[in-house]
Coordinates of C-alpha atoms in Angstrom, one line a residue:
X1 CA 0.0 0.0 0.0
X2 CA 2.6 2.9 0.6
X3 CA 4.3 2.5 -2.7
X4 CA 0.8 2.8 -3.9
X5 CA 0.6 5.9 -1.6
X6 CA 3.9 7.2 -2.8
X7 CA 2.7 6.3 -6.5
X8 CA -0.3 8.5 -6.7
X9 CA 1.0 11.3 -4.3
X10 CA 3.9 12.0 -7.1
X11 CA 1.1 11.8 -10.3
X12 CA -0.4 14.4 -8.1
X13 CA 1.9 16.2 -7.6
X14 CA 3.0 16.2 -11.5
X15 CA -0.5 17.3 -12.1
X16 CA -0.3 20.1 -10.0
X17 CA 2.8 21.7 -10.4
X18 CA 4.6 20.1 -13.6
X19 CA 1.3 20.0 -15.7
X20 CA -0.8 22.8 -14.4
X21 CA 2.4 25.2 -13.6
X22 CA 1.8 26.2 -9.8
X23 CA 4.4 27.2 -8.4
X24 CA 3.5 28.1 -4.7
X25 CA 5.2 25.4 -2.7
X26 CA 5.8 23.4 -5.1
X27 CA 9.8 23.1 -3.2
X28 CA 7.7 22.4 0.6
X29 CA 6.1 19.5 -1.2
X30 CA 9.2 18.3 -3.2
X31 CA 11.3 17.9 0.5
X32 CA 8.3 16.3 1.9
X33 CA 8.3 13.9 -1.1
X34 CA 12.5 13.2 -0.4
X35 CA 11.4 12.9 3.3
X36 CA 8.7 9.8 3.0
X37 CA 10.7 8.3 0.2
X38 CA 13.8 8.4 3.0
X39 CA 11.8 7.1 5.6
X40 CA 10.3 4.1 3.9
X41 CA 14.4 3.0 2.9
X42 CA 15.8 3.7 6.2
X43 CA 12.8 2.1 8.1
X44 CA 12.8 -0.9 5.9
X45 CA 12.9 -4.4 7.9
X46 CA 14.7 -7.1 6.3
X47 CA 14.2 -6.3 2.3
X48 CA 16.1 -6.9 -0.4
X49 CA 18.5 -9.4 -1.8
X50 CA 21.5 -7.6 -1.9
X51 CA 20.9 -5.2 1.4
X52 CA 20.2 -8.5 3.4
X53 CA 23.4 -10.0 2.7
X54 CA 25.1 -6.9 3.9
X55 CA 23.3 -7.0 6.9
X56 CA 23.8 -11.2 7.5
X57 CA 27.5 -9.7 7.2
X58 CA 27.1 -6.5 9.3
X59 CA 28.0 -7.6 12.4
X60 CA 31.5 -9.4 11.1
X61 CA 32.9 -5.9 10.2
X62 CA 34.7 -3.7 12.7
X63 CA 34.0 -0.3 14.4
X64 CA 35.9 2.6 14.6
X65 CA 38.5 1.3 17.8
X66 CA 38.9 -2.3 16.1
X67 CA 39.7 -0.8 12.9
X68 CA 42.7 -2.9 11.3
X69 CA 44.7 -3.2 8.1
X70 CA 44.3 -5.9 7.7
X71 CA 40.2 -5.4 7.8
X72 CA 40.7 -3.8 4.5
X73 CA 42.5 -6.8 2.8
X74 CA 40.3 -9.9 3.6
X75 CA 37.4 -8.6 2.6
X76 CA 35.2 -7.4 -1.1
X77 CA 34.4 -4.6 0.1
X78 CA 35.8 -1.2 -1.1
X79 CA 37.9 1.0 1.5
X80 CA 35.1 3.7 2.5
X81 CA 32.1 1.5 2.9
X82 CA 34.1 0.0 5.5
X83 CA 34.7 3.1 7.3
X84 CA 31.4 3.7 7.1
X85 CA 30.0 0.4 7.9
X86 CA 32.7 1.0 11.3
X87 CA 31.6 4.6 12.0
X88 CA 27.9 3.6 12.2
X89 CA 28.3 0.2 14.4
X90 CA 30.2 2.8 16.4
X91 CA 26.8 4.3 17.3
X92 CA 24.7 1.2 17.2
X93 CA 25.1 -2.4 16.3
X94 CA 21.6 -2.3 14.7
X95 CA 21.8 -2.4 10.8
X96 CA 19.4 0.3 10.3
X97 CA 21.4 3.1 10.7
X98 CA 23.4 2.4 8.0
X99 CA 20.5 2.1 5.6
X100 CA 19.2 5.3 7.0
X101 CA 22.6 6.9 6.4
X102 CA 22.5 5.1 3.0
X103 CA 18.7 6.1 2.3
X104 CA 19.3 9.7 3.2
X105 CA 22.7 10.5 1.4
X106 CA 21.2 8.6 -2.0
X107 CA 17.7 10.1 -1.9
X108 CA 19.0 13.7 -1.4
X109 CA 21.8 13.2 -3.8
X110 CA 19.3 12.2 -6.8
X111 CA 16.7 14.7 -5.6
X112 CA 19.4 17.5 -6.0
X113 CA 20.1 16.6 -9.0
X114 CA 16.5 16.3 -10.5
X115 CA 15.7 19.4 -8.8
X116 CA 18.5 21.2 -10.6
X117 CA 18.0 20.0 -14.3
X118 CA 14.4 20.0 -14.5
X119 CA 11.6 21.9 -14.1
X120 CA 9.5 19.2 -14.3
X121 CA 10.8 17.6 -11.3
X122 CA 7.6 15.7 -9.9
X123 CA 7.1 13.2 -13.2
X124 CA 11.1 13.0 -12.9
X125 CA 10.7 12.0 -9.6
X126 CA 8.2 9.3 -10.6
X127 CA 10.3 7.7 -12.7
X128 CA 12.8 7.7 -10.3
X129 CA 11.0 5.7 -8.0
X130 CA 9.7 3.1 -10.8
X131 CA 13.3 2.6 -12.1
X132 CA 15.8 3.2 -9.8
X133 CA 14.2 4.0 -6.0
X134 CA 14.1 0.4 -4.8
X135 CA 17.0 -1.2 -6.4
X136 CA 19.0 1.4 -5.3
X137 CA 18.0 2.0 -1.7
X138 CA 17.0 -1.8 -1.0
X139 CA 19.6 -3.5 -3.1
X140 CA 23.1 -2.1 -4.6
X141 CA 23.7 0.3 -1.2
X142 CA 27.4 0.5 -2.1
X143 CA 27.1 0.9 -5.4
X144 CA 24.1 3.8 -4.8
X145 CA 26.4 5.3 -3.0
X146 CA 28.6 5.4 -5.9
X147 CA 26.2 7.1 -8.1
X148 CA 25.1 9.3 -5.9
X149 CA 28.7 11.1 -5.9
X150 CA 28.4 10.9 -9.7
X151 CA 25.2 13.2 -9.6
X152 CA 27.3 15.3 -7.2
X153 CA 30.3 15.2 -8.9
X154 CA 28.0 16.1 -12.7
X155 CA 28.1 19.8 -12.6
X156 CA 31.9 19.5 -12.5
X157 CA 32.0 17.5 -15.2
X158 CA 29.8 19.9 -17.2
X159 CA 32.4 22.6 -16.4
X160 CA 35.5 20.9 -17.3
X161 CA 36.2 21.2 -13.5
X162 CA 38.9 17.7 -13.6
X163 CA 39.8 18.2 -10.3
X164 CA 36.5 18.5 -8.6
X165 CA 34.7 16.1 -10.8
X166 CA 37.7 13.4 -10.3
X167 CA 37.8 14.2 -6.4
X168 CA 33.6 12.9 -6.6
X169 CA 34.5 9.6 -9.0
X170 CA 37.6 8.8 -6.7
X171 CA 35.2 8.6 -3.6
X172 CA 32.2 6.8 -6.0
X173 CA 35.2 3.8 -7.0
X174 CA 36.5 3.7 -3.1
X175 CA 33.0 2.7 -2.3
X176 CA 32.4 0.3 -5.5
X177 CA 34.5 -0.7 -8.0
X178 CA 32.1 0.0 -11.0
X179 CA 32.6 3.5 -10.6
X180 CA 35.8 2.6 -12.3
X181 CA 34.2 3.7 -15.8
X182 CA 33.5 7.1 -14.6
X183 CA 37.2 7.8 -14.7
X184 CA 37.0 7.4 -18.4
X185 CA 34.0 9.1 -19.1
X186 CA 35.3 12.5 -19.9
X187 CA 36.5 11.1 -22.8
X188 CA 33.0 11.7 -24.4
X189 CA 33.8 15.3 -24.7
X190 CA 36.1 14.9 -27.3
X191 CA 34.6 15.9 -30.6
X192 CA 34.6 13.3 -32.8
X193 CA 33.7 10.9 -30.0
X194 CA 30.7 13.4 -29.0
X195 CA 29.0 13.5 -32.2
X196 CA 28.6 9.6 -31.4
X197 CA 26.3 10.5 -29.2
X198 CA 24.2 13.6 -29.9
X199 CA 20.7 11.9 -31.4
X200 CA 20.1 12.3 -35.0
X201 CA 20.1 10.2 -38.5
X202 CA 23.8 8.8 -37.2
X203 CA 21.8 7.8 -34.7
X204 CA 19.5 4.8 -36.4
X205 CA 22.8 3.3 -37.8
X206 CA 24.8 2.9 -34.4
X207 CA 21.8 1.8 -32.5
X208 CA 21.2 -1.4 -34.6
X209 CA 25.5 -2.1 -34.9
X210 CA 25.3 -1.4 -30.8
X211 CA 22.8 -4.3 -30.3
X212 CA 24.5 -6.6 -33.0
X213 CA 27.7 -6.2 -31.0
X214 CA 26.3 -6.9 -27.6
X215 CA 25.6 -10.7 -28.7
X216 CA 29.2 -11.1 -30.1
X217 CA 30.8 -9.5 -26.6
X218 CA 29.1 -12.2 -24.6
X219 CA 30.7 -14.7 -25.6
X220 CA 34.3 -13.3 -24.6
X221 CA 33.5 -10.6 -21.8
X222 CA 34.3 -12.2 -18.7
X223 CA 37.4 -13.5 -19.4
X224 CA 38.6 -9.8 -20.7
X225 CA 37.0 -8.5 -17.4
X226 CA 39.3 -10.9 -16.1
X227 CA 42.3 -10.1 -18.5
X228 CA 42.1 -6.1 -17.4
X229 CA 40.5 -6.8 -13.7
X230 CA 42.1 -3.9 -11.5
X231 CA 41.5 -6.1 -8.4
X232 CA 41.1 -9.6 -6.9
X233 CA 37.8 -8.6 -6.1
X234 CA 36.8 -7.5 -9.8
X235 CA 38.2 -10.3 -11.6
X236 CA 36.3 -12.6 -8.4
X237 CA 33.2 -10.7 -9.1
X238 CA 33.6 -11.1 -12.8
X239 CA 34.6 -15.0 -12.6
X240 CA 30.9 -15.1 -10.3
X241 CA 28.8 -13.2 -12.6
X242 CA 29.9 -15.6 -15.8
X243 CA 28.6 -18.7 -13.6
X244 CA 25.2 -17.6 -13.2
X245 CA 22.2 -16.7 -15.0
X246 CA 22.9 -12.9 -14.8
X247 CA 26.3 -13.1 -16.7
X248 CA 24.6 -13.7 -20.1
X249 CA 21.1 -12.7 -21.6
X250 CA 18.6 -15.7 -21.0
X251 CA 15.7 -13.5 -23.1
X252 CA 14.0 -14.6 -25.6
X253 CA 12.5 -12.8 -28.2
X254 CA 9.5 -11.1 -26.1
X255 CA 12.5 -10.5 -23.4
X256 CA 14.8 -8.6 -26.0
X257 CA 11.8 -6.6 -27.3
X258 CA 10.5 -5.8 -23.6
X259 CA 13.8 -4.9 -22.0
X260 CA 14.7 -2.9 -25.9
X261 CA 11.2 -1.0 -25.0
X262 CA 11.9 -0.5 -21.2
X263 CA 15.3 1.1 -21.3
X264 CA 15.1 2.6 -24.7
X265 CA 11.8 3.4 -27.3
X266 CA 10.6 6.1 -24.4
X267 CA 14.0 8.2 -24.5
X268 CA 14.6 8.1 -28.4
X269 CA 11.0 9.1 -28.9
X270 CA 11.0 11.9 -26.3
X271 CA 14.7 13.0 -28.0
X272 CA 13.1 13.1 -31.8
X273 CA 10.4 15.4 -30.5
X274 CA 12.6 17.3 -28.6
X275 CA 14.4 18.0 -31.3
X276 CA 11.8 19.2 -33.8
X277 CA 11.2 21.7 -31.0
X278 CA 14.8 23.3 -31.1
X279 CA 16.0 21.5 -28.2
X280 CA 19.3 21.1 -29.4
X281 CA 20.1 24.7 -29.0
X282 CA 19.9 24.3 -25.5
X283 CA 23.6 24.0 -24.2
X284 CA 21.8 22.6 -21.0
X285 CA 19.8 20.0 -22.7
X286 CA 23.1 19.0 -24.8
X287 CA 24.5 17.6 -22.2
X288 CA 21.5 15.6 -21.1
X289 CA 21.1 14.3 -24.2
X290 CA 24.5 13.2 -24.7
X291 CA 24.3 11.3 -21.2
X292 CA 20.8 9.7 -22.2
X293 CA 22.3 8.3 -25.6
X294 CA 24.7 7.0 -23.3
X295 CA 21.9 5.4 -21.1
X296 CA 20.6 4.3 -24.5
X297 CA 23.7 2.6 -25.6
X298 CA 24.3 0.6 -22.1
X299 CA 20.8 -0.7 -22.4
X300 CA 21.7 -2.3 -25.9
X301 CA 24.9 -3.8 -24.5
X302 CA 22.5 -5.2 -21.4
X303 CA 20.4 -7.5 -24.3
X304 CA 23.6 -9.4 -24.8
X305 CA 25.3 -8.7 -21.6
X306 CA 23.2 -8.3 -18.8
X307 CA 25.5 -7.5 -15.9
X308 CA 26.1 -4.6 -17.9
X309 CA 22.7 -3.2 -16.6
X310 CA 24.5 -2.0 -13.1
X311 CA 25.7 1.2 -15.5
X312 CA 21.9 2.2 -16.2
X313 CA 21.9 3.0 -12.2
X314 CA 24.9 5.4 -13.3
X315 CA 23.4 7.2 -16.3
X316 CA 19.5 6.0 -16.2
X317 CA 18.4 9.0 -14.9
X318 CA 19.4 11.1 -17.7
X319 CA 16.8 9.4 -19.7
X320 CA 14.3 10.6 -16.7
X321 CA 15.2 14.4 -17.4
X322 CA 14.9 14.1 -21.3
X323 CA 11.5 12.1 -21.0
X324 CA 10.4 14.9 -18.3
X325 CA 11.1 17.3 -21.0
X326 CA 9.0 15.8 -23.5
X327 CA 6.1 15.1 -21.1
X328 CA 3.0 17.5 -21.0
X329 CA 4.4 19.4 -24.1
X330 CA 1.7 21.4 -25.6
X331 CA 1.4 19.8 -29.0
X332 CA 3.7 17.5 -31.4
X333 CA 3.4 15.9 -34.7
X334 CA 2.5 12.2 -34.9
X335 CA 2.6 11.2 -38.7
X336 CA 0.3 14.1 -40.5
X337 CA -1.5 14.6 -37.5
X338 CA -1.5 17.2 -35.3
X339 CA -1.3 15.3 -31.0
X340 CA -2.2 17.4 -28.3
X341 CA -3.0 15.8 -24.9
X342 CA -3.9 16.5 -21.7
X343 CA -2.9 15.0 -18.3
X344 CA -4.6 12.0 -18.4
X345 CA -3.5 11.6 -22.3
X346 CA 0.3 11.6 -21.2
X347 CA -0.3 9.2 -18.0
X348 CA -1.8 7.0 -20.5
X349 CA 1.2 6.8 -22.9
X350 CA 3.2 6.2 -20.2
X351 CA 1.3 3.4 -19.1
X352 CA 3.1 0.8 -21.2
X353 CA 6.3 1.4 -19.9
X354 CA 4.8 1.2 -16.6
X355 CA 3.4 -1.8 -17.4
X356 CA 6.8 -3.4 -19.3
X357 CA 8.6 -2.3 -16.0
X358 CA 6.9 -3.9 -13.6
X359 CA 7.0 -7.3 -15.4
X360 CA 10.6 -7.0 -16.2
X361 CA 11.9 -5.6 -13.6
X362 CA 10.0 -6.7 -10.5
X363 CA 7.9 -9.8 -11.7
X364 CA 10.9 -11.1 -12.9
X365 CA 12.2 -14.7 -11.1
X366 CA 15.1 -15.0 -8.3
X367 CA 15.5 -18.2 -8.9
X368 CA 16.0 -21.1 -11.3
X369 CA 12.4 -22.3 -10.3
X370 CA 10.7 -19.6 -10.6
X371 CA 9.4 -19.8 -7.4
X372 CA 10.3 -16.4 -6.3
X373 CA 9.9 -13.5 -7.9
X374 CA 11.5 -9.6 -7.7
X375 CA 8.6 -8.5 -5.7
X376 CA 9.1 -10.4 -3.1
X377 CA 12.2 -8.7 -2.1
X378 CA 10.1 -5.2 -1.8
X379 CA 6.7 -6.4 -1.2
X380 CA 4.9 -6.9 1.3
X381 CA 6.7 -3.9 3.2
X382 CA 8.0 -4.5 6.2
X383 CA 9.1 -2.0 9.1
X384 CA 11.1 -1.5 12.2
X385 CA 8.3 -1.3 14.3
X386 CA 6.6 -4.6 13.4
X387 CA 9.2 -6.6 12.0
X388 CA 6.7 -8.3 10.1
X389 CA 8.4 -10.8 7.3
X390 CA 6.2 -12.9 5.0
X391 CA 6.8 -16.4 3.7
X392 CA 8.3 -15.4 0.4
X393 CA 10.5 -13.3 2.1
X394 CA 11.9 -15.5 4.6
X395 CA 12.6 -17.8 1.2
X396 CA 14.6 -14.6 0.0
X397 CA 16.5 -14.2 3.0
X398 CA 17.3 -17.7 3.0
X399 CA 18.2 -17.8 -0.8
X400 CA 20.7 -14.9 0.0
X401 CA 22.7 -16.6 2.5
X402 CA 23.4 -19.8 0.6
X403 CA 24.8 -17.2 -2.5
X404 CA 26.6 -15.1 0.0

């Protein structure tokens, strides 16, 4: 029920203020939105797949006074989620003030940055929380954390600011090691790189060679992860991954043209339109759109390489600012016809999406029986208070232990 709650309170709230253009405190219900959407993550009880196994290891890790050396060395985890996993069992013992420190540090991070590179930020915070919100804040902690200092780290990076933006990515890999691509990804300011990724006819020739490639990279990525790993833990991580289901695409043909549709059709649509309107001219929106291609692209790769799919928590959310720009435009061109909708006519295009997203993403299966699915890990919610857990969810915790 409250991600129901949270559901309808942000199409509200788009209504209101995104559609209808109020402005009066439109920012009072915007920190009031980041507040529940905190509290629900931080007062979680036992959810997740991921988050659970870092808190069945939570009490192995040291605090503050028993920090070692050697605590860095035998372990997976990167430097400053250890420090941080020490600094809060400093406090308390309990796991839930790290995934309040977790909930509130991601949630204002990607709030921020909505808030500052859209004024539609309501719908952009809907799509947050259909995409991103829950594997994010209930799943990858260490890795959120990582792209939270990414969003921080962005307005550097638009400013040719190297040493700020480079300080942010050095804290993002010192908490996962898949912020290890970030370090390269000024490189897609170089010119002829750059026109790779600005949308346009160029653009319907590399998006078909992209998704041809992805199939032929299967077959040999782990081992080159393994050839260039940087770490023990990255090559370890990478050896797991290509043993289980996640290292290569299992889709079938309804798969490939679902996930194609989930991560992709919405943002290439919302950037052709865009683009009839003069978009382009927008130095601000240029380097949106540059970032959603890039979105676009890793998507692709994901068909034939699925474990690529951790980099859409990295750029995914560019594809939420060019989509919020595109939504509750007055008119556009469909064929020879002339499309102007209202509210409810823009919820219902985005209703297949909505639709492909919650089949993909959260009815998916956890395991090779299909027993479990996504879901479970998120619903029915459970809190501090009553420490509720249902069947399927005691299955998940279990299921997370023995892949620890």
């Amino acid at each position: 029920m409250i991600y129901l709650i949270i559901i309808i309170a942000f199409l509200v709230l788009s209504y209101y203020y995104d559609y209808r253009n109020h402005t009066n405190g439109r920012y009072f219900w915007w920190m009031i939105m980041l507040i529940i959407l905190i509290c629900v993550a931080g007062f979680r009880y036992r959810m997740g797949g991921d988050s659970i196994r870092y808190e069945n290891s939570y009490d192995e890790l040291p605090t503050l006074s028993t920090l070692k050396n050697r605590d860095f060395l035998n372990t997976r985890y990167a430097p400053l989620y250890i420090i941080l996993c020490a600094a809060c069992r400093s406090i308390t013992r309990d796991f839930v003030l790290l995934q309040f420190v977790v909930a509130i540090f991601v949630n204002i991070a990607f709030f921020r940055f909505i808030y500052k590179n859209t004024p539609k930020i309501f719908i952009a915070g809907f799509l947050y929380f259909l995409f991103l919100y829950l594997m994010l804040n209930m799943q990858v902690l260490r890795e959120a954390i990582a792209v939270s200092f990414f969003l921080l780290g962005w307005k550097a990076f638009v400013r040719n600011k190297w040493l700020i933006y480079y300080g942010y990515v050095m804290l993002a890999f010192l908490f996962h090691v898949s912020a290890v691509l970030l370090f390269i990804l000024p490189l897609i300011k170089l010119p002829w790189l750059k026109s790779l990724f600005i949308f346009g006819k160029r653009s319907w020739i590399i998006i078909p060679l992209i998704l041809v490639t992805s199939f032929g990279i299967k077959y040999f990525l782990f081992d080159f992860v393994q050839a260039i790993a940087l770490t023990e833990t990255m090559s370890e991580r990478a050896q797991t991954y290509s043993e289980d289901d996640l290292g290569g695409s299992t889709k079938n043909i309804f798969g490939i043209i679902g996930w194609l549709f989930r991560s992709c059709t919405y943002p290439l649509i919302s950037l052709y339109y865009l683009k009839k309107q003069g978009a382009e001219n927008d130095p601000h929106f240029r380097n949106i759109e540059i970032m959603c291609m890039l979105s676009v692209y890793v998507g692709e790769m994901c068909v034939g390489v699925s474990i690529l799919s951790r980099y859409l928590n990295y750029f995914m959310v560019f594809q939420f600012l060019v989509m919020s720009y595109f939504i509750y435009s007055r008119s556009f061109n469909f064929l020879r016809f002339k499309i102007k909708l209202r509210y409810f006519g823009w919820i219902g295009l985005l209703m297949p999406l909505i639709g492909i997203v919650f089949y993909i993403d959260y009815c998916a299966s956890l395991t090779r029986s299909g027993k479990l699915k996504a879901y479970d890990m998120y619903y029915p919610y459970s809190n501090q208070i009553e420490k509720n857990i249902s069947p399927n969810r005691k299955r998940v915790i279990n299921y997370s232990r023995k892949i620890r």
